[in-house]
Amino acid sequence: NMRDRAFFDTYREAFPKLGVDGSLASIGVNSPAKGKVYGKTGTMVVGGIYKAQVLAGYIDAKSGKRLTYAIIMNDIGPFEGLEDAIAAFEAEGRVATIIYENN
C-alpha cells in the first residue's frame, strides 16, 4: 500500500490539488474540497473523438478519512478543443467534491 510508505506525504504533495495548482488550479476554486483533492489527470483523444478523461489520486475527506479514488469518463464524444477538456475536468471536480463531502 503506497500510503504505508515513508515517502507517501511527499508523493501525495506532488499531485495537483483541486483549486490550488497544476492542471487543477482553475477547477473547484470555490469548492469546499479545495486543496483536499489530490489528483492526476489523464486524457485520451483518438481521431478527433474524446475517448476518455480520468482523474485519480487521494482525497482528504471532510470526515478526516484519507481516500484513494479514480473518476473515469468514457466515450465523451467529439473533441472540439481545450474547452471540452476543461468541461470534463470541471465535472470530475464536482464528483470529487461530492466524494469529499460524503465520506
PDB file of N, CA and C in Angstrom:
ATOM      1  N   ASN A   1       0.847  -1.181   0.000  1.00  0.00           N
ATOM      2  CA  ASN A   1       0.000   0.000   0.000  1.00  0.00           C
ATOM      3  C   ASN A   1       0.892   1.242   0.000  1.00  0.00           C
ATOM      4  N   MET A   2       0.695   2.099  -0.957  1.00  0.00           N
ATOM      5  CA  MET A   2       1.508   3.309  -1.084  1.00  0.00           C
ATOM      6  C   MET A   2       1.412   4.183   0.173  1.00  0.00           C
ATOM      7  N   ARG A   3       0.229   4.245   0.794  1.00  0.00           N
ATOM      8  CA  ARG A   3       0.053   5.104   1.979  1.00  0.00           C
ATOM      9  C   ARG A   3       0.896   4.662   3.162  1.00  0.00           C
ATOM     10  N   ASP A   4       1.378   3.437   3.140  1.00  0.00           N
ATOM     11  CA  ASP A   4       2.201   2.929   4.233  1.00  0.00           C
ATOM     12  C   ASP A   4       3.684   3.225   4.040  1.00  0.00           C
ATOM     13  N   ARG A   5       4.032   3.800   2.930  1.00  0.00           N
ATOM     14  CA  ARG A   5       5.445   4.090   2.639  1.00  0.00           C
ATOM     15  C   ARG A   5       5.879   5.381   3.322  1.00  0.00           C
ATOM     16  N   ALA A   6       7.125   5.443   3.728  1.00  0.00           N
ATOM     17  CA  ALA A   6       7.656   6.610   4.447  1.00  0.00           C
ATOM     18  C   ALA A   6       7.576   7.881   3.606  1.00  0.00           C
ATOM     19  N   PHE A   7       7.635   7.764   2.295  1.00  0.00           N
ATOM     20  CA  PHE A   7       7.640   8.926   1.406  1.00  0.00           C
ATOM     21  C   PHE A   7       6.256   9.305   0.890  1.00  0.00           C
ATOM     22  N   PHE A   8       5.199   8.693   1.440  1.00  0.00           N
ATOM     23  CA  PHE A   8       3.850   8.934   0.920  1.00  0.00           C
ATOM     24  C   PHE A   8       3.464  10.414   0.905  1.00  0.00           C
ATOM     25  N   ASP A   9       3.700  11.141   1.985  1.00  0.00           N
ATOM     26  CA  ASP A   9       3.285  12.551   2.033  1.00  0.00           C
ATOM     27  C   ASP A   9       3.963  13.364   0.929  1.00  0.00           C
ATOM     28  N   THR A  10       5.238  13.115   0.685  1.00  0.00           N
ATOM     29  CA  THR A  10       5.948  13.803  -0.392  1.00  0.00           C
ATOM     30  C   THR A  10       5.350  13.429  -1.738  1.00  0.00           C
ATOM     31  N   TYR A  11       5.074  12.159  -1.936  1.00  0.00           N
ATOM     32  CA  TYR A  11       4.453  11.665  -3.161  1.00  0.00           C
ATOM     33  C   TYR A  11       3.104  12.344  -3.394  1.00  0.00           C
ATOM     34  N   ARG A  12       2.232  12.327  -2.378  1.00  0.00           N
ATOM     35  CA  ARG A  12       0.892  12.923  -2.499  1.00  0.00           C
ATOM     36  C   ARG A  12       0.982  14.410  -2.780  1.00  0.00           C
ATOM     37  N   GLU A  13       1.879  15.117  -2.137  1.00  0.00           N
ATOM     38  CA  GLU A  13       2.023  16.557  -2.336  1.00  0.00           C
ATOM     39  C   GLU A  13       2.476  16.905  -3.752  1.00  0.00           C
ATOM     40  N   ALA A  14       3.030  15.946  -4.476  1.00  0.00           N
ATOM     41  CA  ALA A  14       3.451  16.187  -5.859  1.00  0.00           C
ATOM     42  C   ALA A  14       2.255  16.226  -6.815  1.00  0.00           C
ATOM     43  N   PHE A  15       1.104  15.721  -6.386  1.00  0.00           N
ATOM     44  CA  PHE A  15      -0.103  15.741  -7.225  1.00  0.00           C
ATOM     45  C   PHE A  15      -0.685  17.154  -7.269  1.00  0.00           C
ATOM     46  N   PRO A  16      -1.266  17.562  -8.394  1.00  0.00           N
ATOM     47  CA  PRO A  16      -2.012  18.820  -8.415  1.00  0.00           C
ATOM     48  C   PRO A  16      -3.154  18.752  -7.398  1.00  0.00           C
ATOM     49  N   LYS A  17      -3.471  19.904  -6.782  1.00  0.00           N
ATOM     50  CA  LYS A  17      -4.547  19.984  -5.804  1.00  0.00           C
ATOM     51  C   LYS A  17      -5.717  20.773  -6.377  1.00  0.00           C
ATOM     52  N   LEU A  18      -6.921  20.266  -6.161  1.00  0.00           N
ATOM     53  CA  LEU A  18      -8.138  20.896  -6.652  1.00  0.00           C
ATOM     54  C   LEU A  18      -8.208  22.353  -6.214  1.00  0.00           C
ATOM     55  N   GLY A  19      -8.341  23.246  -7.194  1.00  0.00           N
ATOM     56  CA  GLY A  19      -8.488  24.672  -6.919  1.00  0.00           C
ATOM     57  C   GLY A  19      -7.238  25.375  -6.460  1.00  0.00           C
ATOM     58  N   VAL A  20      -6.082  24.695  -6.518  1.00  0.00           N
ATOM     59  CA  VAL A  20      -4.856  25.273  -5.961  1.00  0.00           C
ATOM     60  C   VAL A  20      -3.729  25.369  -6.978  1.00  0.00           C
ATOM     61  N   ASP A  21      -3.389  24.262  -7.626  1.00  0.00           N
ATOM     62  CA  ASP A  21      -2.218  24.307  -8.504  1.00  0.00           C
ATOM     63  C   ASP A  21      -2.291  23.287  -9.628  1.00  0.00           C
ATOM     64  N   GLY A  22      -1.298  23.347 -10.497  1.00  0.00           N
ATOM     65  CA  GLY A  22      -1.185  22.410 -11.606  1.00  0.00           C
ATOM     66  C   GLY A  22      -2.397  22.431 -12.518  1.00  0.00           C
ATOM     67  N   SER A  23      -2.701  21.276 -13.098  1.00  0.00           N
ATOM     68  CA  SER A  23      -3.813  21.178 -14.046  1.00  0.00           C
ATOM     69  C   SER A  23      -5.171  21.357 -13.370  1.00  0.00           C
ATOM     70  N   LEU A  24      -5.211  21.372 -12.047  1.00  0.00           N
ATOM     71  CA  LEU A  24      -6.474  21.555 -11.308  1.00  0.00           C
ATOM     72  C   LEU A  24      -6.599  22.950 -10.692  1.00  0.00           C
ATOM     73  N   ALA A  25      -5.684  23.857 -11.010  1.00  0.00           N
ATOM     74  CA  ALA A  25      -5.668  25.186 -10.378  1.00  0.00           C
ATOM     75  C   ALA A  25      -6.964  25.954 -10.582  1.00  0.00           C
ATOM     76  N   SER A  26      -7.569  25.854 -11.754  1.00  0.00           N
ATOM     77  CA  SER A  26      -8.785  26.638 -12.027  1.00  0.00           C
ATOM     78  C   SER A  26     -10.056  25.824 -11.849  1.00  0.00           C
ATOM     79  N   ILE A  27      -9.941  24.591 -11.387  1.00  0.00           N
ATOM     80  CA  ILE A  27     -11.090  23.704 -11.191  1.00  0.00           C
ATOM     81  C   ILE A  27     -11.406  23.633  -9.704  1.00  0.00           C
ATOM     82  N   GLY A  28     -12.655  23.887  -9.339  1.00  0.00           N
ATOM     83  CA  GLY A  28     -13.075  23.766  -7.952  1.00  0.00           C
ATOM     84  C   GLY A  28     -12.539  24.836  -7.020  1.00  0.00           C
ATOM     85  N   VAL A  29     -12.265  26.033  -7.545  1.00  0.00           N
ATOM     86  CA  VAL A  29     -11.697  27.087  -6.698  1.00  0.00           C
ATOM     87  C   VAL A  29     -12.656  27.513  -5.584  1.00  0.00           C
ATOM     88  N   ASN A  30     -13.954  27.328  -5.778  1.00  0.00           N
ATOM     89  CA  ASN A  30     -14.931  27.659  -4.739  1.00  0.00           C
ATOM     90  C   ASN A  30     -15.494  26.425  -4.047  1.00  0.00           C
ATOM     91  N   SER A  31     -14.902  25.281  -4.300  1.00  0.00           N
ATOM     92  CA  SER A  31     -15.358  24.020  -3.723  1.00  0.00           C
ATOM     93  C   SER A  31     -14.939  23.910  -2.266  1.00  0.00           C
ATOM     94  N   PRO A  32     -15.778  23.308  -1.422  1.00  0.00           N
ATOM     95  CA  PRO A  32     -15.351  23.035  -0.049  1.00  0.00           C
ATOM     96  C   PRO A  32     -14.200  22.021  -0.012  1.00  0.00           C
ATOM     97  N   ALA A  33     -13.967  21.325  -1.130  1.00  0.00           N
ATOM     98  CA  ALA A  33     -12.884  20.341  -1.219  1.00  0.00           C
ATOM     99  C   ALA A  33     -11.593  20.961  -1.748  1.00  0.00           C
ATOM    100  N   LYS A  34     -11.583  22.268  -1.949  1.00  0.00           N
ATOM    101  CA  LYS A  34     -10.387  22.943  -2.462  1.00  0.00           C
ATOM    102  C   LYS A  34      -9.181  22.591  -1.584  1.00  0.00           C
ATOM    103  N   GLY A  35      -8.103  22.128  -2.240  1.00  0.00           N
ATOM    104  CA  GLY A  35      -6.881  21.766  -1.523  1.00  0.00           C
ATOM    105  C   GLY A  35      -6.929  20.424  -0.825  1.00  0.00           C
ATOM    106  N   LYS A  36      -8.065  19.746  -0.878  1.00  0.00           N
ATOM    107  CA  LYS A  36      -8.234  18.452  -0.204  1.00  0.00           C
ATOM    108  C   LYS A  36      -8.273  17.284  -1.185  1.00  0.00           C
ATOM    109  N   VAL A  37      -8.357  17.601  -2.486  1.00  0.00           N
ATOM    110  CA  VAL A  37      -8.382  16.593  -3.539  1.00  0.00           C
ATOM    111  C   VAL A  37      -7.057  16.671  -4.275  1.00  0.00           C
ATOM    112  N   TYR A  38      -6.316  15.577  -4.250  1.00  0.00           N
ATOM    113  CA  TYR A  38      -5.031  15.481  -4.930  1.00  0.00           C
ATOM    114  C   TYR A  38      -5.249  14.555  -6.113  1.00  0.00           C
ATOM    115  N   GLY A  39      -4.990  15.026  -7.327  1.00  0.00           N
ATOM    116  CA  GLY A  39      -5.311  14.172  -8.465  1.00  0.00           C
ATOM    117  C   GLY A  39      -4.415  14.339  -9.663  1.00  0.00           C
ATOM    118  N   LYS A  40      -4.206  13.241 -10.352  1.00  0.00           N
ATOM    119  CA  LYS A  40      -3.505  13.222 -11.616  1.00  0.00           C
ATOM    120  C   LYS A  40      -4.544  13.065 -12.701  1.00  0.00           C
ATOM    121  N   THR A  41      -4.471  13.912 -13.713  1.00  0.00           N
ATOM    122  CA  THR A  41      -5.408  13.844 -14.822  1.00  0.00           C
ATOM    123  C   THR A  41      -4.837  13.006 -15.954  1.00  0.00           C
ATOM    124  N   GLY A  42      -5.726  12.515 -16.785  1.00  0.00           N
ATOM    125  CA  GLY A  42      -5.335  11.790 -17.989  1.00  0.00           C
ATOM    126  C   GLY A  42      -6.394  11.998 -19.048  1.00  0.00           C
ATOM    127  N   THR A  43      -5.967  12.231 -20.279  1.00  0.00           N
ATOM    128  CA  THR A  43      -6.885  12.497 -21.382  1.00  0.00           C
ATOM    129  C   THR A  43      -6.519  11.614 -22.560  1.00  0.00           C
ATOM    130  N   MET A  44      -7.532  11.016 -23.206  1.00  0.00           N
ATOM    131  CA  MET A  44      -7.291  10.236 -24.415  1.00  0.00           C
ATOM    132  C   MET A  44      -8.222  10.713 -25.524  1.00  0.00           C
ATOM    133  N   VAL A  45      -7.612  11.199 -26.606  1.00  0.00           N
ATOM    134  CA  VAL A  45      -8.343  11.606 -27.804  1.00  0.00           C
ATOM    135  C   VAL A  45      -7.796  10.779 -28.958  1.00  0.00           C
ATOM    136  N   VAL A  46      -8.683  10.118 -29.687  1.00  0.00           N
ATOM    137  CA  VAL A  46      -8.280   9.277 -30.818  1.00  0.00           C
ATOM    138  C   VAL A  46      -9.089   9.687 -32.037  1.00  0.00           C
ATOM    139  N   GLY A  47      -8.388  10.149 -33.073  1.00  0.00           N
ATOM    140  CA  GLY A  47      -9.066  10.522 -34.314  1.00  0.00           C
ATOM    141  C   GLY A  47     -10.139  11.577 -34.125  1.00  0.00           C
ATOM    142  N   GLY A  48      -9.892  12.523 -33.241  1.00  0.00           N
ATOM    143  CA  GLY A  48     -10.859  13.586 -33.001  1.00  0.00           C
ATOM    144  C   GLY A  48     -12.002  13.212 -32.077  1.00  0.00           C
ATOM    145  N   ILE A  49     -11.981  11.992 -31.556  1.00  0.00           N
ATOM    146  CA  ILE A  49     -13.023  11.532 -30.630  1.00  0.00           C
ATOM    147  C   ILE A  49     -12.441  11.527 -29.220  1.00  0.00           C
ATOM    148  N   TYR A  50     -13.160  12.168 -28.313  1.00  0.00           N
ATOM    149  CA  TYR A  50     -12.767  12.253 -26.908  1.00  0.00           C
ATOM    150  C   TYR A  50     -13.132  10.925 -26.264  1.00  0.00           C
ATOM    151  N   LYS A  51     -12.160  10.028 -26.162  1.00  0.00           N
ATOM    152  CA  LYS A  51     -12.414   8.672 -25.687  1.00  0.00           C
ATOM    153  C   LYS A  51     -12.487   8.575 -24.171  1.00  0.00           C
ATOM    154  N   ALA A  52     -11.613   9.293 -23.461  1.00  0.00           N
ATOM    155  CA  ALA A  52     -11.604   9.137 -22.004  1.00  0.00           C
ATOM    156  C   ALA A  52     -10.963  10.334 -21.316  1.00  0.00           C
ATOM    157  N   GLN A  53     -11.447  10.593 -20.113  1.00  0.00           N
ATOM    158  CA  GLN A  53     -10.866  11.598 -19.222  1.00  0.00           C
ATOM    159  C   GLN A  53     -10.837  10.967 -17.843  1.00  0.00           C
ATOM    160  N   VAL A  54      -9.684  11.034 -17.178  1.00  0.00           N
ATOM    161  CA  VAL A  54      -9.507  10.383 -15.885  1.00  0.00           C
ATOM    162  C   VAL A  54      -8.961  11.382 -14.872  1.00  0.00           C
ATOM    163  N   LEU A  55      -9.435  11.272 -13.649  1.00  0.00           N
ATOM    164  CA  LEU A  55      -8.881  11.989 -12.507  1.00  0.00           C
ATOM    165  C   LEU A  55      -8.744  10.949 -11.399  1.00  0.00           C
ATOM    166  N   ALA A  56      -7.537  10.766 -10.892  1.00  0.00           N
ATOM    167  CA  ALA A  56      -7.305   9.741  -9.870  1.00  0.00           C
ATOM    168  C   ALA A  56      -6.267  10.231  -8.877  1.00  0.00           C
ATOM    169  N   GLY A  57      -6.414   9.801  -7.639  1.00  0.00           N
ATOM    170  CA  GLY A  57      -5.450  10.186  -6.611  1.00  0.00           C
ATOM    171  C   GLY A  57      -6.001   9.949  -5.224  1.00  0.00           C
ATOM    172  N   TYR A  58      -5.945  10.990  -4.404  1.00  0.00           N
ATOM    173  CA  TYR A  58      -6.316  10.894  -2.997  1.00  0.00           C
ATOM    174  C   TYR A  58      -7.221  12.060  -2.608  1.00  0.00           C
ATOM    175  N   ILE A  59      -8.117  11.807  -1.680  1.00  0.00           N
ATOM    176  CA  ILE A  59      -8.982  12.846  -1.121  1.00  0.00           C
ATOM    177  C   ILE A  59      -8.859  12.788   0.393  1.00  0.00           C
ATOM    178  N   ASP A  60      -8.566  13.932   1.009  1.00  0.00           N
ATOM    179  CA  ASP A  60      -8.653  14.062   2.456  1.00  0.00           C
ATOM    180  C   ASP A  60     -10.082  14.496   2.738  1.00  0.00           C
ATOM    181  N   ALA A  61     -10.953  13.514   3.016  1.00  0.00           N
ATOM    182  CA  ALA A  61     -12.391  13.737   3.129  1.00  0.00           C
ATOM    183  C   ALA A  61     -12.749  14.607   4.335  1.00  0.00           C
ATOM    184  N   LYS A  62     -13.935  15.170   4.255  1.00  0.00           N
ATOM    185  CA  LYS A  62     -14.457  16.036   5.312  1.00  0.00           C
ATOM    186  C   LYS A  62     -14.424  15.342   6.677  1.00  0.00           C
ATOM    187  N   SER A  63     -14.648  14.034   6.695  1.00  0.00           N
ATOM    188  CA  SER A  63     -14.669  13.260   7.938  1.00  0.00           C
ATOM    189  C   SER A  63     -13.284  13.058   8.541  1.00  0.00           C
ATOM    190  N   GLY A  64     -12.246  13.357   7.743  1.00  0.00           N
ATOM    191  CA  GLY A  64     -10.887  13.108   8.188  1.00  0.00           C
ATOM    192  C   GLY A  64     -10.291  11.846   7.582  1.00  0.00           C
ATOM    193  N   LYS A  65     -11.113  11.050   6.907  1.00  0.00           N
ATOM    194  CA  LYS A  65     -10.619   9.849   6.243  1.00  0.00           C
ATOM    195  C   LYS A  65      -9.770  10.252   5.038  1.00  0.00           C
ATOM    196  N   ARG A  66      -8.766   9.473   4.751  1.00  0.00           N
ATOM    197  CA  ARG A  66      -7.983   9.646   3.516  1.00  0.00           C
ATOM    198  C   ARG A  66      -8.433   8.560   2.555  1.00  0.00           C
ATOM    199  N   LEU A  67      -8.933   8.979   1.398  1.00  0.00           N
ATOM    200  CA  LEU A  67      -9.484   8.064   0.413  1.00  0.00           C
ATOM    201  C   LEU A  67      -8.599   7.997  -0.828  1.00  0.00           C
ATOM    202  N   THR A  68      -8.589   6.848  -1.461  1.00  0.00           N
ATOM    203  CA  THR A  68      -7.998   6.677  -2.780  1.00  0.00           C
ATOM    204  C   THR A  68      -9.171   6.618  -3.749  1.00  0.00           C
ATOM    205  N   TYR A  69      -9.077   7.326  -4.888  1.00  0.00           N
ATOM    206  CA  TYR A  69     -10.207   7.380  -5.807  1.00  0.00           C
ATOM    207  C   TYR A  69      -9.739   7.404  -7.259  1.00  0.00           C
ATOM    208  N   ALA A  70     -10.668   7.065  -8.152  1.00  0.00           N
ATOM    209  CA  ALA A  70     -10.477   7.223  -9.597  1.00  0.00           C
ATOM    210  C   ALA A  70     -11.830   7.558 -10.208  1.00  0.00           C
ATOM    211  N   ILE A  71     -11.876   8.624 -10.984  1.00  0.00           N
ATOM    212  CA  ILE A  71     -13.074   9.027 -11.709  1.00  0.00           C
ATOM    213  C   ILE A  71     -12.733   8.873 -13.187  1.00  0.00           C
ATOM    214  N   ILE A  72     -13.499   8.044 -13.895  1.00  0.00           N
ATOM    215  CA  ILE A  72     -13.205   7.742 -15.291  1.00  0.00           C
ATOM    216  C   ILE A  72     -14.439   8.055 -16.133  1.00  0.00           C
ATOM    217  N   MET A  73     -14.258   8.922 -17.115  1.00  0.00           N
ATOM    218  CA  MET A  73     -15.323   9.259 -18.062  1.00  0.00           C
ATOM    219  C   MET A  73     -14.937   8.644 -19.403  1.00  0.00           C
ATOM    220  N   ASN A  74     -15.829   7.830 -19.982  1.00  0.00           N
ATOM    221  CA  ASN A  74     -15.560   7.162 -21.255  1.00  0.00           C
ATOM    222  C   ASN A  74     -16.489   7.643 -22.355  1.00  0.00           C
ATOM    223  N   ASP A  75     -16.014   7.551 -23.603  1.00  0.00           N
ATOM    224  CA  ASP A  75     -16.818   7.854 -24.795  1.00  0.00           C
ATOM    225  C   ASP A  75     -17.547   9.181 -24.667  1.00  0.00           C
ATOM    226  N   ILE A  76     -16.793  10.235 -24.448  1.00  0.00           N
ATOM    227  CA  ILE A  76     -17.355  11.562 -24.205  1.00  0.00           C
ATOM    228  C   ILE A  76     -17.949  12.158 -25.475  1.00  0.00           C
ATOM    229  N   GLY A  77     -17.339  11.906 -26.631  1.00  0.00           N
ATOM    230  CA  GLY A  77     -17.847  12.420 -27.901  1.00  0.00           C
ATOM    231  C   GLY A  77     -16.765  13.113 -28.694  1.00  0.00           C
ATOM    232  N   PRO A  78     -17.149  13.938 -29.668  1.00  0.00           N
ATOM    233  CA  PRO A  78     -16.146  14.657 -30.466  1.00  0.00           C
ATOM    234  C   PRO A  78     -15.321  15.594 -29.594  1.00  0.00           C
ATOM    235  N   PHE A  79     -14.042  15.677 -29.892  1.00  0.00           N
ATOM    236  CA  PHE A  79     -13.160  16.593 -29.175  1.00  0.00           C
ATOM    237  C   PHE A  79     -13.003  17.846 -30.025  1.00  0.00           C
ATOM    238  N   GLU A  80     -13.594  18.937 -29.570  1.00  0.00           N
ATOM    239  CA  GLU A  80     -13.580  20.198 -30.317  1.00  0.00           C
ATOM    240  C   GLU A  80     -12.406  21.090 -29.923  1.00  0.00           C
ATOM    241  N   GLY A  81     -11.889  20.899 -28.718  1.00  0.00           N
ATOM    242  CA  GLY A  81     -10.784  21.729 -28.268  1.00  0.00           C
ATOM    243  C   GLY A  81     -10.636  21.717 -26.763  1.00  0.00           C
ATOM    244  N   LEU A  82      -9.793  22.595 -26.277  1.00  0.00           N
ATOM    245  CA  LEU A  82      -9.465  22.670 -24.856  1.00  0.00           C
ATOM    246  C   LEU A  82     -10.703  22.872 -23.981  1.00  0.00           C
ATOM    247  N   GLU A  83     -11.706  23.549 -24.510  1.00  0.00           N
ATOM    248  CA  GLU A  83     -12.933  23.781 -23.727  1.00  0.00           C
ATOM    249  C   GLU A  83     -13.578  22.461 -23.311  1.00  0.00           C
ATOM    250  N   ASP A  84     -13.495  21.449 -24.188  1.00  0.00           N
ATOM    251  CA  ASP A  84     -14.071  20.147 -23.852  1.00  0.00           C
ATOM    252  C   ASP A  84     -13.331  19.509 -22.677  1.00  0.00           C
ATOM    253  N   ALA A  85     -12.009  19.601 -22.688  1.00  0.00           N
ATOM    254  CA  ALA A  85     -11.217  19.048 -21.592  1.00  0.00           C
ATOM    255  C   ALA A  85     -11.513  19.781 -20.288  1.00  0.00           C
ATOM    256  N   ILE A  86     -11.623  21.097 -20.348  1.00  0.00           N
ATOM    257  CA  ILE A  86     -11.919  21.877 -19.142  1.00  0.00           C
ATOM    258  C   ILE A  86     -13.287  21.505 -18.588  1.00  0.00           C
ATOM    259  N   ALA A  87     -14.273  21.321 -19.465  1.00  0.00           N
ATOM    260  CA  ALA A  87     -15.611  20.911 -19.014  1.00  0.00           C
ATOM    261  C   ALA A  87     -15.562  19.539 -18.329  1.00  0.00           C
ATOM    262  N   ALA A  88     -14.759  18.629 -18.875  1.00  0.00           N
ATOM    263  CA  ALA A  88     -14.620  17.303 -18.251  1.00  0.00           C
ATOM    264  C   ALA A  88     -13.927  17.417 -16.901  1.00  0.00           C
ATOM    265  N   PHE A  89     -12.869  18.231 -16.820  1.00  0.00           N
ATOM    266  CA  PHE A  89     -12.190  18.456 -15.532  1.00  0.00           C
ATOM    267  C   PHE A  89     -13.169  19.011 -14.504  1.00  0.00           C
ATOM    268  N   GLU A  90     -14.006  19.970 -14.926  1.00  0.00           N
ATOM    269  CA  GLU A  90     -14.973  20.575 -14.002  1.00  0.00           C
ATOM    270  C   GLU A  90     -15.973  19.540 -13.500  1.00  0.00           C
ATOM    271  N   ALA A  91     -16.440  18.658 -14.402  1.00  0.00           N
ATOM    272  CA  ALA A  91     -17.368  17.601 -13.987  1.00  0.00           C
ATOM    273  C   ALA A  91     -16.691  16.671 -12.985  1.00  0.00           C
ATOM    274  N   GLU A  92     -15.447  16.312 -13.245  1.00  0.00           N
ATOM    275  CA  GLU A  92     -14.713  15.447 -12.315  1.00  0.00           C
ATOM    276  C   GLU A  92     -14.481  16.157 -10.978  1.00  0.00           C
ATOM    277  N   GLY A  93     -14.242  17.452 -11.022  1.00  0.00           N
ATOM    278  CA  GLY A  93     -14.084  18.230  -9.793  1.00  0.00           C
ATOM    279  C   GLY A  93     -15.347  18.228  -8.952  1.00  0.00           C
ATOM    280  N   ARG A  94     -16.506  18.294  -9.633  1.00  0.00           N
ATOM    281  CA  ARG A  94     -17.779  18.237  -8.897  1.00  0.00           C
ATOM    282  C   ARG A  94     -17.980  16.864  -8.256  1.00  0.00           C
ATOM    283  N   VAL A  95     -17.635  15.806  -8.972  1.00  0.00           N
ATOM    284  CA  VAL A  95     -17.750  14.456  -8.415  1.00  0.00           C
ATOM    285  C   VAL A  95     -16.790  14.304  -7.231  1.00  0.00           C
ATOM    286  N   ALA A  96     -15.576  14.775  -7.378  1.00  0.00           N
ATOM    287  CA  ALA A  96     -14.605  14.689  -6.270  1.00  0.00           C
ATOM    288  C   ALA A  96     -15.108  15.453  -5.041  1.00  0.00           C
ATOM    289  N   THR A  97     -15.772  16.586  -5.255  1.00  0.00           N
ATOM    290  CA  THR A  97     -16.340  17.353  -4.141  1.00  0.00           C
ATOM    291  C   THR A  97     -17.431  16.566  -3.439  1.00  0.00           C
ATOM    292  N   ILE A  98     -18.264  15.870  -4.206  1.00  0.00           N
ATOM    293  CA  ILE A  98     -19.311  15.032  -3.616  1.00  0.00           C
ATOM    294  C   ILE A  98     -18.689  13.924  -2.769  1.00  0.00           C
ATOM    295  N   ILE A  99     -17.622  13.312  -3.292  1.00  0.00           N
ATOM    296  CA  ILE A  99     -16.928  12.270  -2.531  1.00  0.00           C
ATOM    297  C   ILE A  99     -16.348  12.864  -1.248  1.00  0.00           C
ATOM    298  N   TYR A 100     -15.706  14.023  -1.352  1.00  0.00           N
ATOM    299  CA  TYR A 100     -15.134  14.712  -0.187  1.00  0.00           C
ATOM    300  C   TYR A 100     -16.205  14.954   0.884  1.00  0.00           C
ATOM    301  N   GLU A 101     -17.338  15.498   0.474  1.00  0.00           N
ATOM    302  CA  GLU A 101     -18.375  15.894   1.431  1.00  0.00           C
ATOM    303  C   GLU A 101     -19.100  14.717   2.065  1.00  0.00           C
ATOM    304  N   ASN A 102     -19.164  13.588   1.385  1.00  0.00           N
ATOM    305  CA  ASN A 102     -19.985  12.459   1.851  1.00  0.00           C
ATOM    306  C   ASN A 102     -19.182  11.300   2.430  1.00  0.00           C
ATOM    307  N   ASN A 103     -17.910  11.527   2.681  1.00  0.00           N
ATOM    308  CA  ASN A 103     -17.083  10.454   3.253  1.00  0.00           C
ATOM    309  C   ASN A 103     -16.273  10.974   4.420  1.00  0.00           C
TER     310      ASN A 103
END
